[in-house]
CSV table of C-alpha atoms and ligand atoms in Angstrom, one decimal:
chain,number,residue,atom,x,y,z
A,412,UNK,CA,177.0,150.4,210.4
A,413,UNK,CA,176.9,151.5,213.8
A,414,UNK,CA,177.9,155.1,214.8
A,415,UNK,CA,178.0,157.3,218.2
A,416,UNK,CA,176.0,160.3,218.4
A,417,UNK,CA,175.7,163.2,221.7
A,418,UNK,CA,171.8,162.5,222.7
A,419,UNK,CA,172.8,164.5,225.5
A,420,UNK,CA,174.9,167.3,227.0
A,421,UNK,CA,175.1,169.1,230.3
A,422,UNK,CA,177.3,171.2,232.2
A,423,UNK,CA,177.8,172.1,235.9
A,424,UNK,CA,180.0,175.1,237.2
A,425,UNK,CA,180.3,175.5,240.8
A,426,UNK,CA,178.5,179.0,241.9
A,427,UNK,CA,181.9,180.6,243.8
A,428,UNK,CA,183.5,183.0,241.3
A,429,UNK,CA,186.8,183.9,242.0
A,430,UNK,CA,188.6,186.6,240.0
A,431,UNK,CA,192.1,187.5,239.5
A,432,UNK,CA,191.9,189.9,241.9
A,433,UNK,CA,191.2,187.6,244.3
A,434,UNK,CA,193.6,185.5,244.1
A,435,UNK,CA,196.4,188.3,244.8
A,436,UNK,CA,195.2,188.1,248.6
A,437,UNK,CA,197.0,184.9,248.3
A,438,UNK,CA,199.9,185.1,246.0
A,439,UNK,CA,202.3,187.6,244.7
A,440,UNK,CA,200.5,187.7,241.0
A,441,UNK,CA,198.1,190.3,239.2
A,442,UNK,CA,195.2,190.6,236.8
A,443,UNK,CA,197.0,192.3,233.9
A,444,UNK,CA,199.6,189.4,233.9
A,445,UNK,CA,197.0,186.3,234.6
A,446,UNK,CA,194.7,187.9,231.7
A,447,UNK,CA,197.9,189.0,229.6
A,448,UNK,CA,199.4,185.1,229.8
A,449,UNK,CA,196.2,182.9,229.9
A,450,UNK,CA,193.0,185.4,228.8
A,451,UNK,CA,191.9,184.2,232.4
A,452,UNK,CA,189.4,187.1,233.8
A,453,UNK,CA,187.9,183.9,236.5
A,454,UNK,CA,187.4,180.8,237.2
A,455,UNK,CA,184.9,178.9,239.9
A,456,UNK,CA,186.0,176.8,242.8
A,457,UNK,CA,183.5,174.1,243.9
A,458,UNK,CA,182.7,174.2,247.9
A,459,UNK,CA,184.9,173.0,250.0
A,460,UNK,CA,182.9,169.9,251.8
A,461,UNK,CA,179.5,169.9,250.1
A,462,UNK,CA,181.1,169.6,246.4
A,463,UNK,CA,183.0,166.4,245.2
A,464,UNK,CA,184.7,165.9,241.4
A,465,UNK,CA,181.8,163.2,241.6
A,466,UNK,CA,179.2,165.3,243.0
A,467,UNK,CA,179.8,168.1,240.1
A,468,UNK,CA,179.9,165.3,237.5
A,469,UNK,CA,176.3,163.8,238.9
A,470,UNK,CA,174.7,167.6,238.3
A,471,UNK,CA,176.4,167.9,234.3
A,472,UNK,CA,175.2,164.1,234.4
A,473,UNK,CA,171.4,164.5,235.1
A,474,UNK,CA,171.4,167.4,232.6
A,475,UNK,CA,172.7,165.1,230.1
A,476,UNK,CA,171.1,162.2,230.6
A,477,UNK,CA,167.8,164.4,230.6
A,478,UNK,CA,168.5,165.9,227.7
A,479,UNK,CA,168.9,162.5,225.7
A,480,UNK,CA,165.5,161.9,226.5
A,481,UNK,CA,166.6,159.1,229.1
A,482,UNK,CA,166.6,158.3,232.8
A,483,UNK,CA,170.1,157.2,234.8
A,484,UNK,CA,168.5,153.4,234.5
A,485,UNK,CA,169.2,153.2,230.3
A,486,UNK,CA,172.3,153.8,231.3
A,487,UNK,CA,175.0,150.7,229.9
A,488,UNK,CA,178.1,152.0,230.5
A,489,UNK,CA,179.8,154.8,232.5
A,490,UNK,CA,183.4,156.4,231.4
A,491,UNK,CA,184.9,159.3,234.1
A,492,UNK,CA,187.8,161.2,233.3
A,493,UNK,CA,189.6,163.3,235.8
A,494,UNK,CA,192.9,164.5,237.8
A,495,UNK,CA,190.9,164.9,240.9
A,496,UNK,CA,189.0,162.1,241.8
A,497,UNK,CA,187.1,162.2,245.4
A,498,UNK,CA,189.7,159.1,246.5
A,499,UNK,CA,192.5,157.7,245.6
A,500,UNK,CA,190.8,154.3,245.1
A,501,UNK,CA,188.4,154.1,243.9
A,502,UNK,CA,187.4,156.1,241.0
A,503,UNK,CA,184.5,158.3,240.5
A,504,UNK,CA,182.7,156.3,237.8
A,505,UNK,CA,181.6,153.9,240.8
A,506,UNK,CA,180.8,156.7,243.5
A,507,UNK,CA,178.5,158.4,240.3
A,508,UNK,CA,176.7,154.7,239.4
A,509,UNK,CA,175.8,155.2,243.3
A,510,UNK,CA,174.7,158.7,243.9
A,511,UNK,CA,172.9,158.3,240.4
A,512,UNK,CA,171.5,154.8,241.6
A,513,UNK,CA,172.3,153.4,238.3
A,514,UNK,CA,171.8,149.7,237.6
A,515,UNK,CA,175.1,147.7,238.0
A,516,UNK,CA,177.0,148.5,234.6
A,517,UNK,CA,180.3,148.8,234.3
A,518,UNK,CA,182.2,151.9,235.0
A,519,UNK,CA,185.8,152.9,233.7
A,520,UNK,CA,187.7,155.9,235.3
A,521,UNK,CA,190.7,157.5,232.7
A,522,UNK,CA,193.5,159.2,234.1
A,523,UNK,CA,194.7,161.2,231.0
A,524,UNK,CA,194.7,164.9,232.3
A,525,UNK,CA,193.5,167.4,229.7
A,526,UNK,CA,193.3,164.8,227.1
A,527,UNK,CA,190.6,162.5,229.2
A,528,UNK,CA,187.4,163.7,227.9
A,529,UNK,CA,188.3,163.2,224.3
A,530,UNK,CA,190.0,159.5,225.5
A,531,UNK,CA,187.0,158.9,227.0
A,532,UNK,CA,184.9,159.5,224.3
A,533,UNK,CA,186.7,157.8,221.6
A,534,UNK,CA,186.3,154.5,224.0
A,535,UNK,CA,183.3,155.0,224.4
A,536,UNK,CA,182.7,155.6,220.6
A,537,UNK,CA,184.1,151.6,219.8
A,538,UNK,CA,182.1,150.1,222.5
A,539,UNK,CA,179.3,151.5,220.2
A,540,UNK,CA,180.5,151.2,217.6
A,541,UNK,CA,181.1,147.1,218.4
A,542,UNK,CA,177.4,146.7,219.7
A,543,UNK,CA,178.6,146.2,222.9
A,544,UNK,CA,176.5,149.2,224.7
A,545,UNK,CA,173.5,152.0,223.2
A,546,UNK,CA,173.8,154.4,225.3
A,547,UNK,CA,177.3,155.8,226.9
A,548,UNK,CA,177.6,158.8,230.0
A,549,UNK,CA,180.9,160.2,229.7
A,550,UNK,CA,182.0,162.4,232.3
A,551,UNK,CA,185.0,164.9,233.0
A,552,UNK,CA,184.6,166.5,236.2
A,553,UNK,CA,187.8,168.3,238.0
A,554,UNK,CA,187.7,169.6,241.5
A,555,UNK,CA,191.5,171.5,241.7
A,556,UNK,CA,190.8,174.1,244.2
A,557,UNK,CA,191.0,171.3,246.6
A,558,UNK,CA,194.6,170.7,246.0
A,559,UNK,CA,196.7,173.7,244.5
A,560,UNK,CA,199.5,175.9,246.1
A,561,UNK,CA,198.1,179.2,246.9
A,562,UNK,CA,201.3,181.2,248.0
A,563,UNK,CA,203.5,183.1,245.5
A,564,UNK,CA,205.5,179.7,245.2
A,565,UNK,CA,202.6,177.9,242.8
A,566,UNK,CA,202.0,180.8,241.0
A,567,UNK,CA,202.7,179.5,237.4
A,568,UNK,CA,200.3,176.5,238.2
A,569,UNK,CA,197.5,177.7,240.8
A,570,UNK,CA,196.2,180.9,238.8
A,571,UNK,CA,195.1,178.8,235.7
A,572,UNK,CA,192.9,175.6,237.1
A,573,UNK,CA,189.3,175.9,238.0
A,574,UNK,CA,186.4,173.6,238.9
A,575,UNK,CA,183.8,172.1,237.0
A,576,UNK,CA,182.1,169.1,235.2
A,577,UNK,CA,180.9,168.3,231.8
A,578,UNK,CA,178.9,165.0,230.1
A,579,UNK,CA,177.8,163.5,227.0
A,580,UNK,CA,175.5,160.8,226.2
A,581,UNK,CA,176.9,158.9,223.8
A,582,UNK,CA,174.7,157.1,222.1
A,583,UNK,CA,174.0,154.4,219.0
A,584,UNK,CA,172.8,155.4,215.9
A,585,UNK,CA,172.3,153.9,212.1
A,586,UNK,CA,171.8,157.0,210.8
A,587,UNK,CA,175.4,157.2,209.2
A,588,UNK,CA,174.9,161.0,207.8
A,589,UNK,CA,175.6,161.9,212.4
A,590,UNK,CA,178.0,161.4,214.8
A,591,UNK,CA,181.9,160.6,215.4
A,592,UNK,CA,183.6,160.0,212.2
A,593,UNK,CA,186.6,159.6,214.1
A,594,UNK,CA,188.8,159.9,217.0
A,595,UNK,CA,192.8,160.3,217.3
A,596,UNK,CA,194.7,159.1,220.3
A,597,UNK,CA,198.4,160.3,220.9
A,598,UNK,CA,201.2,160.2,223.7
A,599,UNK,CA,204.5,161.1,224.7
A,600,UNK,CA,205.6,159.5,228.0
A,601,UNK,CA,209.2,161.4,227.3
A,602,UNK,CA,208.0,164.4,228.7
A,603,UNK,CA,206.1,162.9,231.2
A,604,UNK,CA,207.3,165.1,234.1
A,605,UNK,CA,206.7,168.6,232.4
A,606,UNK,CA,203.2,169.1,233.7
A,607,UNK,CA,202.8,166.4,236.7
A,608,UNK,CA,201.8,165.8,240.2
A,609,UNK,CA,204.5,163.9,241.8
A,610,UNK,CA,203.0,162.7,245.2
A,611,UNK,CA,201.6,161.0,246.8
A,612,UNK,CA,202.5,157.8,244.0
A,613,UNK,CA,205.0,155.4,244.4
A,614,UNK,CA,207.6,156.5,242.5
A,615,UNK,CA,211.5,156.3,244.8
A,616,UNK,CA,212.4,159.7,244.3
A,617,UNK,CA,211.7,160.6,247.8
A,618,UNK,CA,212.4,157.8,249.7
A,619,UNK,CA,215.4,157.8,250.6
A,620,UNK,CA,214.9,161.2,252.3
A,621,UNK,CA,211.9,159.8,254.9
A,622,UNK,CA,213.2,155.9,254.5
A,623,UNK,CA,216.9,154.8,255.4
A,624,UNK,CA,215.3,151.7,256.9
A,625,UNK,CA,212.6,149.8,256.1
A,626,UNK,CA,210.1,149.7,259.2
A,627,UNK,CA,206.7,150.0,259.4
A,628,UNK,CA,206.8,153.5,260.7
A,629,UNK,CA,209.1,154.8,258.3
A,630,UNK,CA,207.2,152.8,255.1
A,631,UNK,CA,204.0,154.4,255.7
A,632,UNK,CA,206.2,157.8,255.8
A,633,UNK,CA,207.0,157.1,251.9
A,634,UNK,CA,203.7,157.5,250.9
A,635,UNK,CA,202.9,160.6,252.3
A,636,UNK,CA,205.9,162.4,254.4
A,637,UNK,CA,206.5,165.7,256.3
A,638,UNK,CA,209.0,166.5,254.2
A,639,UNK,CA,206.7,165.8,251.3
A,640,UNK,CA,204.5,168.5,253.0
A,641,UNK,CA,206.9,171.0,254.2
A,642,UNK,CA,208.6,171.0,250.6
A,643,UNK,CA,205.7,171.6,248.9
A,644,UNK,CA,205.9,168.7,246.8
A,645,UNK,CA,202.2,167.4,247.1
A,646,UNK,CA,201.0,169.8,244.5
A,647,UNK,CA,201.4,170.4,240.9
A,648,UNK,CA,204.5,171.2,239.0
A,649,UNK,CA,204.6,172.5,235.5
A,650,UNK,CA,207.2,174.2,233.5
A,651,UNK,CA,204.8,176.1,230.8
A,652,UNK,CA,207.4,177.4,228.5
A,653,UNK,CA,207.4,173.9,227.6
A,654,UNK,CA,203.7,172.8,228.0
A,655,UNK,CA,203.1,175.9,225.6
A,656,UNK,CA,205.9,174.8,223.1
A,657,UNK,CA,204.7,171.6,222.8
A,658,UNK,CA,201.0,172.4,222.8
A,659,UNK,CA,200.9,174.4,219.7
A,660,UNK,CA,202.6,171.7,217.3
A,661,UNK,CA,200.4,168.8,218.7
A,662,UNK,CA,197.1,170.9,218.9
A,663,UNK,CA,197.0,171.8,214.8
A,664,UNK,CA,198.5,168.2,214.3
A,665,UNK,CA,195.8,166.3,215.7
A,666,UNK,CA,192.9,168.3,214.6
A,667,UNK,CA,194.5,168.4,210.8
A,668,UNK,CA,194.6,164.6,211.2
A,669,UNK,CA,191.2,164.1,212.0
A,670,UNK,CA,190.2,166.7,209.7
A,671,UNK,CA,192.1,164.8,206.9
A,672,UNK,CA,191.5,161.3,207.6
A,673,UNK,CA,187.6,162.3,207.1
A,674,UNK,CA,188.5,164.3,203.4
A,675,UNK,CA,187.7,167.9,205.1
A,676,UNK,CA,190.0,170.8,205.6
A,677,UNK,CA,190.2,173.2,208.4
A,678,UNK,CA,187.9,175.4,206.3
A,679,UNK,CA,184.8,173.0,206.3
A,680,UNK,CA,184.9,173.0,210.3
A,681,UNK,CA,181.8,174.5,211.6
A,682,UNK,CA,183.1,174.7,215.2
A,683,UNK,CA,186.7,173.8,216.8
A,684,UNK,CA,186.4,173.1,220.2
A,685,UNK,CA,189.9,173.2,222.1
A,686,UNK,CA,190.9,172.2,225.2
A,687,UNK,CA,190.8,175.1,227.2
A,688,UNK,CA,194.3,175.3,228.4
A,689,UNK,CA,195.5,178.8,227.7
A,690,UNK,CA,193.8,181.5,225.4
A,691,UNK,CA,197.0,182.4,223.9
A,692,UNK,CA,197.7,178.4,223.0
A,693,UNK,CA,194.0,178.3,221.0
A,694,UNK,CA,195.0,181.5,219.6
A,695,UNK,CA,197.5,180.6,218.4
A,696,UNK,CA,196.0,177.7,217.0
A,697,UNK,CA,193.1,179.6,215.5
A,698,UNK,CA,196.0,181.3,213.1
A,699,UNK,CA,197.5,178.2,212.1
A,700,UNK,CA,194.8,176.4,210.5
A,701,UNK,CA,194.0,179.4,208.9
A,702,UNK,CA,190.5,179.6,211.0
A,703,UNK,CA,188.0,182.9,211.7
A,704,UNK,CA,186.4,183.4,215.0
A,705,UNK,CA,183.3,182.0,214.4
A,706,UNK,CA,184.9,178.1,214.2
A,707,UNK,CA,187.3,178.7,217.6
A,708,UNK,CA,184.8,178.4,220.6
A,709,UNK,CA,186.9,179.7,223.6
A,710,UNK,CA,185.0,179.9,227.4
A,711,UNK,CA,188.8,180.1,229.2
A,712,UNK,CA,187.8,183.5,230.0
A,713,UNK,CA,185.6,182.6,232.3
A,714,UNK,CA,186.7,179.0,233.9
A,715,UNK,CA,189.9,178.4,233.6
A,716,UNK,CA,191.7,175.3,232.5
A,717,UNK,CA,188.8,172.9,234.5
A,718,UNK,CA,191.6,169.9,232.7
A,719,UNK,CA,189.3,167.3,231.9
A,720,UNK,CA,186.1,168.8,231.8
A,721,UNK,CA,187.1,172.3,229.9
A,722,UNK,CA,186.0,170.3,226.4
A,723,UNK,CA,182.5,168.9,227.4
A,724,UNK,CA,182.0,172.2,229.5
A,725,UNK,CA,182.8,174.3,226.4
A,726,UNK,CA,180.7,171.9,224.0
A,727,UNK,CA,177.6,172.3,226.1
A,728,UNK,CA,178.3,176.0,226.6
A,729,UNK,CA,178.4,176.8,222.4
A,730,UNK,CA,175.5,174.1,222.2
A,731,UNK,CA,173.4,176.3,224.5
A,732,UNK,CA,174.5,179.5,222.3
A,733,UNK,CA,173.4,177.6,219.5
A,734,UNK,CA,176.4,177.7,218.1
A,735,UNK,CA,176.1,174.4,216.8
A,736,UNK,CA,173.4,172.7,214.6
A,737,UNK,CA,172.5,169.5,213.4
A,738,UNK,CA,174.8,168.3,210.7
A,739,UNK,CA,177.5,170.9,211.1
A,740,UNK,CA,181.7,169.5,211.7
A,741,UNK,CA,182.7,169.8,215.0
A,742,UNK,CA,186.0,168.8,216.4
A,743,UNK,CA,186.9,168.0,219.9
A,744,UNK,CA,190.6,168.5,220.8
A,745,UNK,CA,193.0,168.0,223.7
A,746,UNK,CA,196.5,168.6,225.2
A,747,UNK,CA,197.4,168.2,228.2
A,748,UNK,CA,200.3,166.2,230.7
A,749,UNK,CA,201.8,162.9,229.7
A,750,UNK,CA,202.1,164.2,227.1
A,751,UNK,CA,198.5,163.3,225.8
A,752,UNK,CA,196.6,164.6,223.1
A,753,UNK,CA,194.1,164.0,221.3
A,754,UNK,CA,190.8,165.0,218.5
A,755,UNK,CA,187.5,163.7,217.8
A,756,UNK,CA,185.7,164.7,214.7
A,757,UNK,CA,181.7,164.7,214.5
A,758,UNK,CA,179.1,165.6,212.2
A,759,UNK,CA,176.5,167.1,214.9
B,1384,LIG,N1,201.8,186.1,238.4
B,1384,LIG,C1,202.8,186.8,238.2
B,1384,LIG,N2,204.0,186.4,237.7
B,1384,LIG,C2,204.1,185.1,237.5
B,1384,LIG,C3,203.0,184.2,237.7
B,1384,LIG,C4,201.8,184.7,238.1
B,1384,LIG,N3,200.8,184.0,238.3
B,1384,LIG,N4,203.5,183.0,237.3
B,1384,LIG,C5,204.7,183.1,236.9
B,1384,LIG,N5,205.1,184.4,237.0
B,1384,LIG,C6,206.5,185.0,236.7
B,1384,LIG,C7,207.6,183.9,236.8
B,1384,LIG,O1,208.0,183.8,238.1
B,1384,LIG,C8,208.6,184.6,235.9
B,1384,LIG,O2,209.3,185.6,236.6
B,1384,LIG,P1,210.8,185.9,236.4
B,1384,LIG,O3,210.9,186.3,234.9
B,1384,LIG,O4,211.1,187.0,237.3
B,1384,LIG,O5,211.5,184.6,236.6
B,1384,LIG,C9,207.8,185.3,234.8
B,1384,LIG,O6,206.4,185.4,235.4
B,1384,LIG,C10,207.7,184.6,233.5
B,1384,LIG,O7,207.4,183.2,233.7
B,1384,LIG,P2,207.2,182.2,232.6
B,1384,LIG,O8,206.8,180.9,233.1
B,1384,LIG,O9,208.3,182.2,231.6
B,1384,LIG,O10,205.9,182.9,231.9
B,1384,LIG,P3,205.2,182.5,230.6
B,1384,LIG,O11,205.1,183.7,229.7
B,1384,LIG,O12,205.7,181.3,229.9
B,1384,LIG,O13,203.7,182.3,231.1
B,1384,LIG,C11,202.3,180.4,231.6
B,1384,LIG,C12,203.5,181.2,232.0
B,1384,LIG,C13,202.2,179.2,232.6
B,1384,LIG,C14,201.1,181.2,231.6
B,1384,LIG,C15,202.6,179.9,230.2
B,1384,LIG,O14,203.9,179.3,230.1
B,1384,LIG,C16,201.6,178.9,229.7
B,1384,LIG,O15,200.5,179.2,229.6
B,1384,LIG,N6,202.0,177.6,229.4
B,1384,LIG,C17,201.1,176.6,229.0
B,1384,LIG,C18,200.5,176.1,230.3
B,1384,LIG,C19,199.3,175.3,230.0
B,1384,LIG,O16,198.6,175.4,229.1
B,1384,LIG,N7,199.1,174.3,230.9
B,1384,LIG,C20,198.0,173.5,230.9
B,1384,LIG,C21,198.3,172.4,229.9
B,1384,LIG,S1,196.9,171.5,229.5
């Protein structure tokens, strides 16, 4: 039997610190209420032309891929996950095979939001577990700073993202006392514009505002319009009443499952690590599986909600703490827009 194990972790945050205060030169907002809501003291924002969501996720990568013990050539198989890729087409998992001049294996970007690390890995986690591939990098990189309103108007959305990357290398083992005992996948397309970015895409909403007619001047207009700009409509909407509501029923649900499908209970977890969306949402999680503070690992404080790297970011920060030793339970688990969410349970 075949299982996945981390050979490697690494992290990268971007060196700009920007605290609450900051951002009130920006926004009608303040620390008390950022830190009262979220537990946000700061986050990082990458720089603006010499940092890519690919560039951070190369610097997380070479630490993990050092750490395994390995060099960017044993790499078989590349998974990205983020909301922020450098292009629109294509992905990062390409532009990182490059930059780490990587042999020519295959490489798979997931769009799954907050969830995407934990998607990531669980695919990752049946391509080993088929034989398919030995050793895995899975990446979740965000750059958000690039794209977020900054007046008073994205308020609710702007003061809770942050930059940053995280990786694993996932890698083949026999050893069958290690590794992923199991991953859980989840959506809810129903509430798929809750927490969404509705432009540029191709949806119709706004075309008949920019298009009456279909010529060429007009059709390029759908994609990306003045209106589009003026409104405001190119950045992130989220109602968070609802994210929240949502996030603290799926949150214990999926990490019970896991926990359950494996005969544990949330009592034999050495270390929960939760998406890092909100500290009141992992609090709140904390007290319904019944869990002290030792097995919640919580870095929000510091970041932000970096989306799809907050898990791999937080991993490799309580891995460095040594907060985590060889055979202790570890669970990975995610929330986030679609609705996605999603757990991963490991034996370390
Ligand atoms: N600074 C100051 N005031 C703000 C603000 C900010 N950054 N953002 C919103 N407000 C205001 C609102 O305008 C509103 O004012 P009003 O009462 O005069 O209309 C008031 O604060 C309350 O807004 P509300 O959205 O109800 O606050 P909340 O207590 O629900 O907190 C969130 C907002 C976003 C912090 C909270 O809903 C949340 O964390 N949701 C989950 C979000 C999340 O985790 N997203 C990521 C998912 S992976």
């Amino acid at each position: 039997m075949i299982r996945s194990i981390i050979a490697g972790i690494g992290k990268y945050v971007p060196s700009t610190v920007v605290t609450n205060n900051d951002l009130t030169n920006f926004m009608d907002t303040t620390d008390e209420w950022i830190q009262e809501r979220t537990g946000i003291k700061e986050r990082r924002y990458a720089h603006r032309t010499e940092e890519t969501t690919t560039t951070m996720g190369v610097e997380a990568a070479k630490v993990a891929i050092e750490r395994a013990g390995l060099t960017p050539q044993d790499i078989d198989f590349i998974i990205f996950a983020t909301l922020s890729p450098d292009y629109y087409f294509p992905g990062c998992g390409v532009l990182l095979q490059r930059a780490m001049q990587m042999k020519q294996v295959g490489a798979l970007d997931i769009r799954n939001q907050c969830s995407g690390f934990v998607y990531a890995v669980s695919v990752a986690d049946q391509f080993i577990k088929s034989g398919m591939y030995k050793n895995i990098l899975v990446v979740g990189a965000e750059k958000h700073s690039f794209g977020l309103d900054f007046s008073t108007r994205g308020r609710n959305v702007s003061v809770i993202f942050g930059d940053g990357a995280g990786a694993v290398v996932l890698q083949a083992t026999e050893d069958t006392n290690r590794g992923i005992l199991s991953t859980h996948l989840h959506s809810d397309g129903m509430d798929a514009e809750i927490l969404a970015m509705f432009n540029p895409g191709t949806h119709a909403n706004h075309w008949k505002a920019d298009a009456a007619t279909f010529n060429n001047a007009e059709m390029g207009d759908m994609f990306m319009s003045h209106t589009m700009i003026d409104e405001a409509q190119n950045f992130p909407n989220m109602d968070g009443p609802a994210v929240f509501k949502t996030a603290v029923v799926k949150f214990p649900e999926v990490i019970l499952e896991a926990l359950t499908a494996n005969g544990y209970q949330s009592s034999d977890l050495q270390l929960l690590i939760p998406h890092q969306a909100n500290l009141r949402i992992a609090q709140f999680v904390q007290q319904k599986l019944k869990l002290n503070d030792e097995q919640v690992f919580n870095n929000i404080q510091k970041y932000g909600n970096t989306t799809a790297a907050s898990v791999p970011i937080a991993l490799c920060e309580a891995w460095e703490a040594g907060k985590i030793k060889e055979g202790d339970l570890v669970c990975l688990a995610a929330f986030g827009s679609g609705f996605t969410w999603a757990s991963a349970l490991l034996k370390w």
